[in-house]
GROMACS .gro file of N, CA and C in nm:
model
  417
    1UNK      N    1   0.110  -0.119   0.011
    1UNK     CA    2   0.003  -0.014   0.000
    1UNK      C    3   0.099   0.104   0.022
    2UNK      N    4   0.055   0.236  -0.093
    2UNK     CA    5   0.143   0.323  -0.123
    2UNK      C    6   0.104   0.451   0.013
    3UNK      N    7   0.198   0.541   0.005
    3UNK     CA    8   0.150   0.677   0.108
    3UNK      C    9   0.049   0.719   0.047
    4UNK      N   10   0.031   0.748  -0.067
    4UNK     CA   11  -0.086   0.801  -0.115
    4UNK      C   12  -0.243   0.722  -0.107
    5UNK      N   13  -0.233   0.580  -0.090
    5UNK     CA   14  -0.347   0.540  -0.073
    5UNK      C   15  -0.380   0.574   0.089
    6UNK      N   16  -0.258   0.544   0.173
    6UNK     CA   17  -0.292   0.577   0.312
    6UNK      C   18  -0.371   0.708   0.360
    7UNK      N   19  -0.310   0.843   0.245
    7UNK     CA   20  -0.358   0.951   0.306
    7UNK      C   21  -0.503   0.978   0.252
    8UNK      N   22  -0.546   0.908   0.116
    8UNK     CA   23  -0.672   0.905   0.081
    8UNK      C   24  -0.749   0.836   0.162
    9UNK      N   25  -0.730   0.730   0.219
    9UNK     CA   26  -0.806   0.653   0.327
    9UNK      C   27  -0.795   0.750   0.456
   10UNK      N   28  -0.704   0.786   0.486
   10UNK     CA   29  -0.709   0.883   0.605
   10UNK      C   30  -0.812   0.977   0.591
   11UNK      N   31  -0.811   1.046   0.493
   11UNK     CA   32  -0.899   1.166   0.458
   11UNK      C   33  -1.046   1.110   0.451
   12UNK      N   34  -1.066   1.016   0.375
   12UNK     CA   35  -1.199   0.961   0.411
   12UNK      C   36  -1.267   0.909   0.534
   13UNK      N   37  -1.178   0.871   0.579
   13UNK     CA   38  -1.196   0.818   0.795
   13UNK      C   39  -1.238   0.969   0.838
   14UNK      N   40  -1.155   1.044   0.805
   14UNK     CA   41  -1.135   1.173   0.888
   14UNK      C   42  -1.279   1.258   0.855
   15UNK      N   43  -1.294   1.271   0.730
   15UNK     CA   44  -1.409   1.335   0.671
   15UNK      C   45  -1.560   1.259   0.727
   16UNK      N   46  -1.551   1.148   0.708
   16UNK     CA   47  -1.655   1.054   0.764
   16UNK      C   48  -1.704   1.091   0.897
   17UNK      N   49  -1.622   1.094   0.974
   17UNK     CA   50  -1.624   1.112   1.126
   17UNK      C   51  -1.658   1.250   1.144
   18UNK      N   52  -1.601   1.352   1.091
   18UNK     CA   53  -1.625   1.510   1.136
   18UNK      C   54  -1.691   1.597   1.013
   19UNK      N   55  -1.721   1.526   0.899
   19UNK     CA   56  -1.772   1.634   0.796
   19UNK      C   57  -1.910   1.644   0.805
   20UNK      N   58  -1.989   1.658   0.682
   20UNK     CA   59  -2.115   1.690   0.660
   20UNK      C   60  -2.147   1.625   0.537
   21UNK      N   61  -2.262   1.605   0.482
   21UNK     CA   62  -2.285   1.560   0.343
   21UNK      C   63  -2.313   1.672   0.252
   22UNK      N   64  -2.278   1.704   0.139
   22UNK     CA   65  -2.306   1.802   0.072
   22UNK      C   66  -2.306   1.775  -0.069
   23UNK      N   67  -2.330   1.871  -0.158
   23UNK     CA   68  -2.323   1.826  -0.314
   23UNK      C   69  -2.195   1.923  -0.374
   24UNK      N   70  -2.140   1.868  -0.464
   24UNK     CA   71  -2.071   1.961  -0.541
   24UNK      C   72  -2.147   1.981  -0.688
   25UNK      N   73  -2.134   2.080  -0.746
   25UNK     CA   74  -2.212   2.091  -0.869
   25UNK      C   75  -2.103   2.145  -0.971
   26UNK      N   76  -2.081   2.078  -1.079
   26UNK     CA   77  -1.987   2.101  -1.171
   26UNK      C   78  -2.050   2.152  -1.292
   27UNK      N   79  -2.002   2.261  -1.357
   27UNK     CA   80  -2.044   2.303  -1.498
   27UNK      C   81  -1.926   2.328  -1.589
   28UNK      N   82  -1.937   2.268  -1.692
   28UNK     CA   83  -1.829   2.266  -1.776
   28UNK      C   84  -1.880   2.308  -1.938
   29UNK      N   85  -1.831   2.379  -1.999
   29UNK     CA   86  -1.832   2.439  -2.133
   29UNK      C   87  -1.778   2.316  -2.198
   30UNK      N   88  -1.846   2.286  -2.309
   30UNK     CA   89  -1.793   2.186  -2.406
   30UNK      C   90  -1.848   2.172  -2.546
   31UNK      N   91  -1.789   2.102  -2.641
   31UNK     CA   92  -1.840   2.103  -2.774
   31UNK      C   93  -1.960   2.018  -2.803
   32UNK      N   94  -2.057   2.071  -2.861
   32UNK     CA   95  -2.180   1.982  -2.879
   32UNK      C   96  -2.123   1.831  -2.936
   33UNK      N   97  -2.140   1.756  -2.901
   33UNK     CA   98  -2.107   1.620  -2.994
   33UNK      C   99  -2.205   1.611  -3.139
   34UNK      N  100  -2.302   1.657  -3.154
   34UNK     CA  101  -2.379   1.655  -3.258
   34UNK      C  102  -2.337   1.779  -3.368
   35UNK      N  103  -2.293   1.884  -3.298
   35UNK     CA  104  -2.254   1.991  -3.383
   35UNK      C  105  -2.146   2.063  -3.311
   36UNK      N  106  -1.999   1.991  -3.383
   36UNK     CA  107  -1.882   2.030  -3.305
   36UNK      C  108  -1.841   2.205  -3.304
   37UNK      N  109  -1.938   2.280  -3.422
   37UNK     CA  110  -1.878   2.416  -3.419
   37UNK      C  111  -1.966   2.483  -3.307
   38UNK      N  112  -2.054   2.428  -3.217
   38UNK     CA  113  -2.144   2.485  -3.123
   38UNK      C  114  -2.092   2.427  -2.967
   39UNK      N  115  -2.092   2.517  -2.882
   39UNK     CA  116  -2.068   2.514  -2.735
   39UNK      C  117  -2.185   2.501  -2.660
   40UNK      N  118  -2.173   2.379  -2.570
   40UNK     CA  119  -2.279   2.371  -2.493
   40UNK      C  120  -2.226   2.391  -2.342
   41UNK      N  121  -2.314   2.387  -2.247
   41UNK     CA  122  -2.287   2.395  -2.104
   41UNK      C  123  -2.366   2.261  -2.044
   42UNK      N  124  -2.277   2.183  -1.960
   42UNK     CA  125  -2.295   2.063  -1.911
   42UNK      C  126  -2.309   2.066  -1.773
   43UNK      N  127  -2.387   2.045  -1.685
   43UNK     CA  128  -2.383   2.039  -1.553
   43UNK      C  129  -2.393   1.917  -1.486
   44UNK      N  130  -2.334   1.877  -1.392
   44UNK     CA  131  -2.340   1.757  -1.331
   44UNK      C  132  -2.332   1.775  -1.174
   45UNK      N  133  -2.403   1.699  -1.098
   45UNK     CA  134  -2.409   1.703  -0.945
   45UNK      C  135  -2.364   1.583  -0.889
   46UNK      N  136  -2.301   1.613  -0.777
   46UNK     CA  137  -2.206   1.504  -0.703
   46UNK      C  138  -2.245   1.500  -0.553
   47UNK      N  139  -2.285   1.381  -0.491
   47UNK     CA  140  -2.296   1.414  -0.343
   47UNK      C  141  -2.148   1.356  -0.314
   48UNK      N  142  -2.120   1.452  -0.184
   48UNK     CA  143  -1.993   1.435  -0.144
   48UNK      C  144  -1.986   1.455   0.022
   49UNK      N  145  -1.871   1.425   0.076
   49UNK     CA  146  -1.839   1.430   0.202
   49UNK      C  147  -1.782   1.542   0.222
   50UNK      N  148  -1.796   1.622   0.316
   50UNK     CA  149  -1.684   1.753   0.289
   50UNK      C  150  -1.688   1.813   0.427
   51UNK      N  151  -1.599   1.904   0.459
   51UNK     CA  152  -1.587   1.940   0.594
   51UNK      C  153  -1.552   2.119   0.562
   52UNK      N  154  -1.633   2.202   0.646
   52UNK     CA  155  -1.616   2.344   0.626
   52UNK      C  156  -1.564   2.412   0.738
   53UNK      N  157  -1.449   2.451   0.695
   53UNK     CA  158  -1.351   2.544   0.834
   53UNK      C  159  -1.385   2.684   0.813
   54UNK      N  160  -1.458   2.731   0.937
   54UNK     CA  161  -1.515   2.857   0.937
   54UNK      C  162  -1.418   2.945   0.888
   55UNK      N  163  -1.462   3.087   0.878
   55UNK     CA  164  -1.352   3.181   0.824
   55UNK      C  165  -1.306   3.234   0.954
   56UNK      N  166  -1.174   3.251   0.898
   56UNK     CA  167  -1.075   3.301   1.012
   56UNK      C  168  -1.026   3.440   0.957
   57UNK      N  169  -0.981   3.518   1.064
   57UNK     CA  170  -0.957   3.652   1.034
   57UNK      C  171  -0.784   3.666   1.039
   58UNK      N  172  -0.715   3.700   0.932
   58UNK     CA  173  -0.584   3.709   0.941
   58UNK      C  174  -0.563   3.846   0.918
   59UNK      N  175  -0.445   3.909   0.996
   59UNK     CA  176  -0.411   4.028   0.966
   59UNK      C  177  -0.289   4.068   0.871
   60UNK      N  178  -0.303   4.148   0.747
   60UNK     CA  179  -0.199   4.149   0.661
   60UNK      C  180  -0.128   4.309   0.652
   61UNK      N  181  -0.024   4.337   0.612
   61UNK     CA  182   0.015   4.449   0.619
   61UNK      C  183   0.023   4.545   0.740
   62UNK      N  184   0.101   4.467   0.862
   62UNK     CA  185   0.100   4.522   0.989
   62UNK      C  186  -0.034   4.545   1.035
   63UNK      N  187  -0.090   4.452   1.009
   63UNK     CA  188  -0.257   4.488   1.055
   63UNK      C  189  -0.341   4.571   1.039
   64UNK      N  190  -0.298   4.651   0.911
   64UNK     CA  191  -0.385   4.759   0.876
   64UNK      C  192  -0.519   4.696   0.789
   65UNK      N  193  -0.497   4.584   0.725
   65UNK     CA  194  -0.617   4.520   0.714
   65UNK      C  195  -0.650   4.362   0.743
   66UNK      N  196  -0.775   4.348   0.756
   66UNK     CA  197  -0.809   4.204   0.769
   66UNK      C  198  -0.812   4.117   0.655
   67UNK      N  199  -0.815   4.005   0.640
   67UNK     CA  200  -0.841   3.908   0.537
   67UNK      C  201  -0.894   3.773   0.617
   68UNK      N  202  -1.018   3.769   0.552
   68UNK     CA  203  -1.108   3.652   0.598
   68UNK      C  204  -1.089   3.519   0.525
   69UNK      N  205  -1.049   3.423   0.571
   69UNK     CA  206  -1.037   3.299   0.471
   69UNK      C  207  -1.122   3.195   0.525
   70UNK      N  208  -1.217   3.110   0.442
   70UNK     CA  209  -1.276   2.994   0.477
   70UNK      C  210  -1.213   2.893   0.386
   71UNK      N  211  -1.225   2.760   0.431
   71UNK     CA  212  -1.158   2.660   0.361
   71UNK      C  213  -1.241   2.542   0.358
   72UNK      N  214  -1.285   2.443   0.249
   72UNK     CA  215  -1.360   2.347   0.230
   72UNK      C  216  -1.272   2.229   0.192
   73UNK      N  217  -1.264   2.121   0.256
   73UNK     CA  218  -1.214   2.012   0.249
   73UNK      C  219  -1.310   1.893   0.164
   74UNK      N  220  -1.283   1.828   0.076
   74UNK     CA  221  -1.351   1.741  -0.010
   74UNK      C  222  -1.303   1.603  -0.018
   75UNK      N  223  -1.365   1.492   0.035
   75UNK     CA  224  -1.320   1.375  -0.004
   75UNK      C  225  -1.357   1.314  -0.134
   76UNK      N  226  -1.254   1.328  -0.228
   76UNK     CA  227  -1.291   1.277  -0.371
   76UNK      C  228  -1.340   1.143  -0.375
   77UNK      N  229  -1.318   1.013  -0.292
   77UNK     CA  230  -1.356   0.918  -0.276
   77UNK      C  231  -1.513   0.891  -0.260
   78UNK      N  232  -1.547   1.008  -0.199
   78UNK     CA  233  -1.677   0.996  -0.143
   78UNK      C  234  -1.791   1.069  -0.248
   79UNK      N  235  -1.718   1.140  -0.389
   79UNK     CA  236  -1.829   1.171  -0.481
   79UNK      C  237  -1.869   1.062  -0.534
   80UNK      N  238  -2.030   1.090  -0.558
   80UNK     CA  239  -2.116   1.010  -0.612
   80UNK      C  240  -2.210   1.051  -0.706
   81UNK      N  241  -2.210   1.016  -0.831
   81UNK     CA  242  -2.295   1.108  -0.950
   81UNK      C  243  -2.433   1.102  -0.906
   82UNK      N  244  -2.512   1.204  -0.890
   82UNK     CA  245  -2.649   1.199  -0.862
   82UNK      C  246  -2.754   1.133  -0.951
   83UNK      N  247  -2.720   1.176  -1.102
   83UNK     CA  248  -2.791   1.107  -1.192
   83UNK      C  249  -2.758   0.935  -1.202
   84UNK      N  250  -2.666   0.893  -1.174
   84UNK     CA  251  -2.666   0.761  -1.180
   84UNK      C  252  -2.667   0.682  -1.046
   85UNK      N  253  -2.629   0.746  -0.939
   85UNK     CA  254  -2.611   0.692  -0.790
   85UNK      C  255  -2.506   0.604  -0.788
   86UNK      N  256  -2.383   0.636  -0.888
   86UNK     CA  257  -2.259   0.543  -0.875
   86UNK      C  258  -2.167   0.621  -0.841
   87UNK      N  259  -2.041   0.583  -0.777
   87UNK     CA  260  -1.947   0.665  -0.756
   87UNK      C  261  -1.851   0.676  -0.854
   88UNK      N  262  -1.798   0.778  -0.847
   88UNK     CA  263  -1.698   0.812  -0.953
   88UNK      C  264  -1.553   0.793  -0.974
   89UNK      N  265  -1.501   0.813  -0.854
   89UNK     CA  266  -1.354   0.751  -0.824
   89UNK      C  267  -1.345   0.632  -0.717
   90UNK      N  268  -1.259   0.570  -0.766
   90UNK     CA  269  -1.236   0.409  -0.686
   90UNK      C  270  -1.097   0.414  -0.651
   91UNK      N  271  -1.068   0.293  -0.578
   91UNK     CA  272  -0.921   0.256  -0.563
   91UNK      C  273  -0.900   0.138  -0.652
   92UNK      N  274  -0.792   0.111  -0.726
   92UNK     CA  275  -0.809   0.012  -0.838
   92UNK      C  276  -0.613  -0.037  -0.821
   93UNK      N  277  -0.613  -0.150  -0.779
   93UNK     CA  278  -0.494  -0.197  -0.749
   93UNK      C  279  -0.426  -0.143  -0.660
   94UNK      N  280  -0.482  -0.091  -0.556
   94UNK     CA  281  -0.421  -0.030  -0.418
   94UNK      C  282  -0.383   0.111  -0.457
   95UNK      N  283  -0.436   0.173  -0.564
   95UNK     CA  284  -0.412   0.331  -0.613
   95UNK      C  285  -0.539   0.398  -0.610
   96UNK      N  286  -0.553   0.493  -0.600
   96UNK     CA  287  -0.673   0.589  -0.605
   96UNK      C  288  -0.679   0.616  -0.754
   97UNK      N  289  -0.782   0.622  -0.812
   97UNK     CA  290  -0.845   0.660  -0.962
   97UNK      C  291  -0.930   0.776  -0.942
   98UNK      N  292  -0.874   0.876  -0.934
   98UNK     CA  293  -0.973   1.011  -0.963
   98UNK      C  294  -1.044   1.038  -1.101
   99UNK      N  295  -1.150   1.024  -1.135
   99UNK     CA  296  -1.188   1.037  -1.283
   99UNK      C  297  -1.252   1.171  -1.252
  100UNK      N  298  -1.336   1.238  -1.126
  100UNK     CA  299  -1.380   1.339  -1.097
  100UNK      C  300  -1.334   1.426  -1.000
  101UNK      N  301  -1.282   1.537  -1.006
  101UNK     CA  302  -1.210   1.596  -0.882
  101UNK      C  303  -1.279   1.742  -0.882
  102UNK      N  304  -1.298   1.814  -0.767
  102UNK     CA  305  -1.339   1.944  -0.742
  102UNK      C  306  -1.218   2.033  -0.812
  103UNK      N  307  -1.288   2.153  -0.870
  103UNK     CA  308  -1.193   2.265  -0.914
  103UNK      C  309  -1.243   2.351  -0.911
  104UNK      N  310  -1.163   2.481  -0.930
  104UNK     CA  311  -1.182   2.600  -0.917
  104UNK      C  312  -1.322   2.643  -1.011
  105UNK      N  313  -1.409   2.714  -0.962
  105UNK     CA  314  -1.530   2.747  -0.991
  105UNK      C  315  -1.665   2.665  -0.999
  106UNK      N  316  -1.639   2.544  -0.930
  106UNK     CA  317  -1.744   2.446  -0.895
  106UNK      C  318  -1.820   2.509  -0.741
  107UNK      N  319  -1.935   2.448  -0.752
  107UNK     CA  320  -2.023   2.527  -0.651
  107UNK      C  321  -2.027   2.403  -0.548
  108UNK      N  322  -1.999   2.447  -0.405
  108UNK     CA  323  -2.033   2.296  -0.312
  108UNK      C  324  -2.172   2.360  -0.241
  109UNK      N  325  -2.247   2.278  -0.209
  109UNK     CA  326  -2.364   2.294  -0.140
  109UNK      C  327  -2.373   2.220  -0.037
  110UNK      N  328  -2.400   2.305   0.097
  110UNK     CA  329  -2.317   2.273   0.211
  110UNK      C  330  -2.473   2.174   0.273
  111UNK      N  331  -2.473   2.112   0.375
  111UNK     CA  332  -2.617   2.032   0.412
  111UNK      C  333  -2.689   2.131   0.453
  112UNK      N  334  -2.684   2.280   0.500
  112UNK     CA  335  -2.760   2.370   0.557
  112UNK      C  336  -2.836   2.450   0.397
  113UNK      N  337  -2.746   2.393   0.300
  113UNK     CA  338  -2.805   2.458   0.170
  113UNK      C  339  -2.720   2.588   0.133
  114UNK      N  340  -2.628   2.645   0.221
  114UNK     CA  341  -2.554   2.711   0.199
  114UNK      C  342  -2.455   2.699   0.041
  115UNK      N  343  -2.463   2.774  -0.042
  115UNK     CA  344  -2.372   2.740  -0.148
  115UNK      C  345  -2.258   2.831  -0.157
  116UNK      N  346  -2.144   2.773  -0.197
  116UNK     CA  347  -1.986   2.842  -0.187
  116UNK      C  348  -1.926   2.788  -0.321
  117UNK      N  349  -1.872   2.894  -0.379
  117UNK     CA  350  -1.799   2.885  -0.496
  117UNK      C  351  -1.641   2.836  -0.424
  118UNK      N  352  -1.605   2.746  -0.523
  118UNK     CA  353  -1.473   2.712  -0.482
  118UNK      C  354  -1.368   2.773  -0.568
  119UNK      N  355  -1.245   2.798  -0.504
  119UNK     CA  356  -1.128   2.860  -0.553
  119UNK      C  357  -1.048   2.785  -0.566
  120UNK      N  358  -0.904   2.838  -0.636
  120UNK     CA  359  -0.809   2.713  -0.657
  120UNK      C  360  -0.797   2.625  -0.572
  121UNK      N  361  -0.770   2.475  -0.641
  121UNK     CA  362  -0.751   2.366  -0.527
  121UNK      C  363  -0.591   2.383  -0.446
  122UNK      N  364  -0.605   2.370  -0.329
  122UNK     CA  365  -0.463   2.373  -0.260
  122UNK      C  366  -0.443   2.240  -0.210
  123UNK      N  367  -0.517   2.164  -0.258
  123UNK     CA  368  -0.516   2.001  -0.168
  123UNK      C  369  -0.370   1.936  -0.165
  124UNK      N  370  -0.379   1.862  -0.047
  124UNK     CA  371  -0.253   1.802  -0.017
  124UNK      C  372  -0.202   1.710  -0.157
  125UNK      N  373  -0.090   1.719  -0.171
  125UNK     CA  374   0.005   1.654  -0.252
  125UNK      C  375   0.075   1.553  -0.195
  126UNK      N  376   0.058   1.421  -0.239
  126UNK     CA  377   0.171   1.293  -0.197
  126UNK      C  378   0.198   1.245  -0.308
  127UNK      N  379   0.374   1.241  -0.309
  127UNK     CA  380   0.412   1.146  -0.435
  127UNK      C  381   0.377   1.187  -0.567
  128UNK      N  382   0.354   1.334  -0.584
  128UNK     CA  383   0.288   1.411  -0.722
  128UNK      C  384   0.121   1.359  -0.749
  129UNK      N  385   0.082   1.325  -0.613
  129UNK     CA  386  -0.064   1.299  -0.662
  129UNK      C  387  -0.149   1.378  -0.552
  130UNK      N  388  -0.230   1.477  -0.606
  130UNK     CA  389  -0.337   1.550  -0.509
  130UNK      C  390  -0.456   1.477  -0.461
  131UNK      N  391  -0.468   1.435  -0.316
  131UNK     CA  392  -0.544   1.333  -0.302
  131UNK      C  393  -0.663   1.399  -0.224
  132UNK      N  394  -0.702   1.510  -0.220
  132UNK     CA  395  -0.836   1.569  -0.156
  132UNK      C  396  -0.847   1.707  -0.231
  133UNK      N  397  -0.978   1.719  -0.226
  133UNK     CA  398  -0.998   1.873  -0.260
  133UNK      C  399  -0.982   1.970  -0.144
  134UNK      N  400  -0.908   2.075  -0.125
  134UNK     CA  401  -0.887   2.168  -0.044
  134UNK      C  402  -0.895   2.306  -0.105
  135UNK      N  403  -1.009   2.360  -0.077
  135UNK     CA  404  -1.022   2.501  -0.169
  135UNK      C  405  -1.092   2.614  -0.043
  136UNK      N  406  -1.001   2.713  -0.084
  136UNK     CA  407  -1.075   2.837  -0.027
  136UNK      C  408  -1.182   2.846  -0.110
  137UNK      N  409  -1.299   2.940  -0.029
  137UNK     CA  410  -1.433   2.922  -0.094
  137UNK      C  411  -1.450   3.089  -0.092
  138UNK      N  412  -1.576   3.119  -0.176
  138UNK     CA  413  -1.614   3.249  -0.173
  138UNK      C  414  -1.759   3.218  -0.167
  139UNK      N  415  -1.857   3.291  -0.096
  139UNK     CA  416  -1.998   3.280  -0.074
  139UNK      C  417  -2.079   3.372  -0.232
   0.00000   0.00000   0.00000
């Protein structure tokens, strides 16, 4: 078992115990398969286990301004396509295979209905593999 799998399973366990159920809404612009010159918008929704770290104030420029940051952590192994009811990521031959990951611009819907826009992924990288979604968020 690799270090990557250890961390992925640790993330799944930690968020199973401390996180909340929510959804990730991904919107992607792609070419229309029936008319390649036209662009279409495709939206997919995934159930996910996530943890929201409440905003914290940090002082920058010698305390002149306050910067408030909130972070959302997402267990990529927990992603389940709402349309099919099937998991989209798995472990194959002892290694995680991520077919769908969270990315900048996705919308996370928390258990209480709060919608948060994900900013750039700053997730943990182990042996060159990003193992979880860790995003600063904007409401």
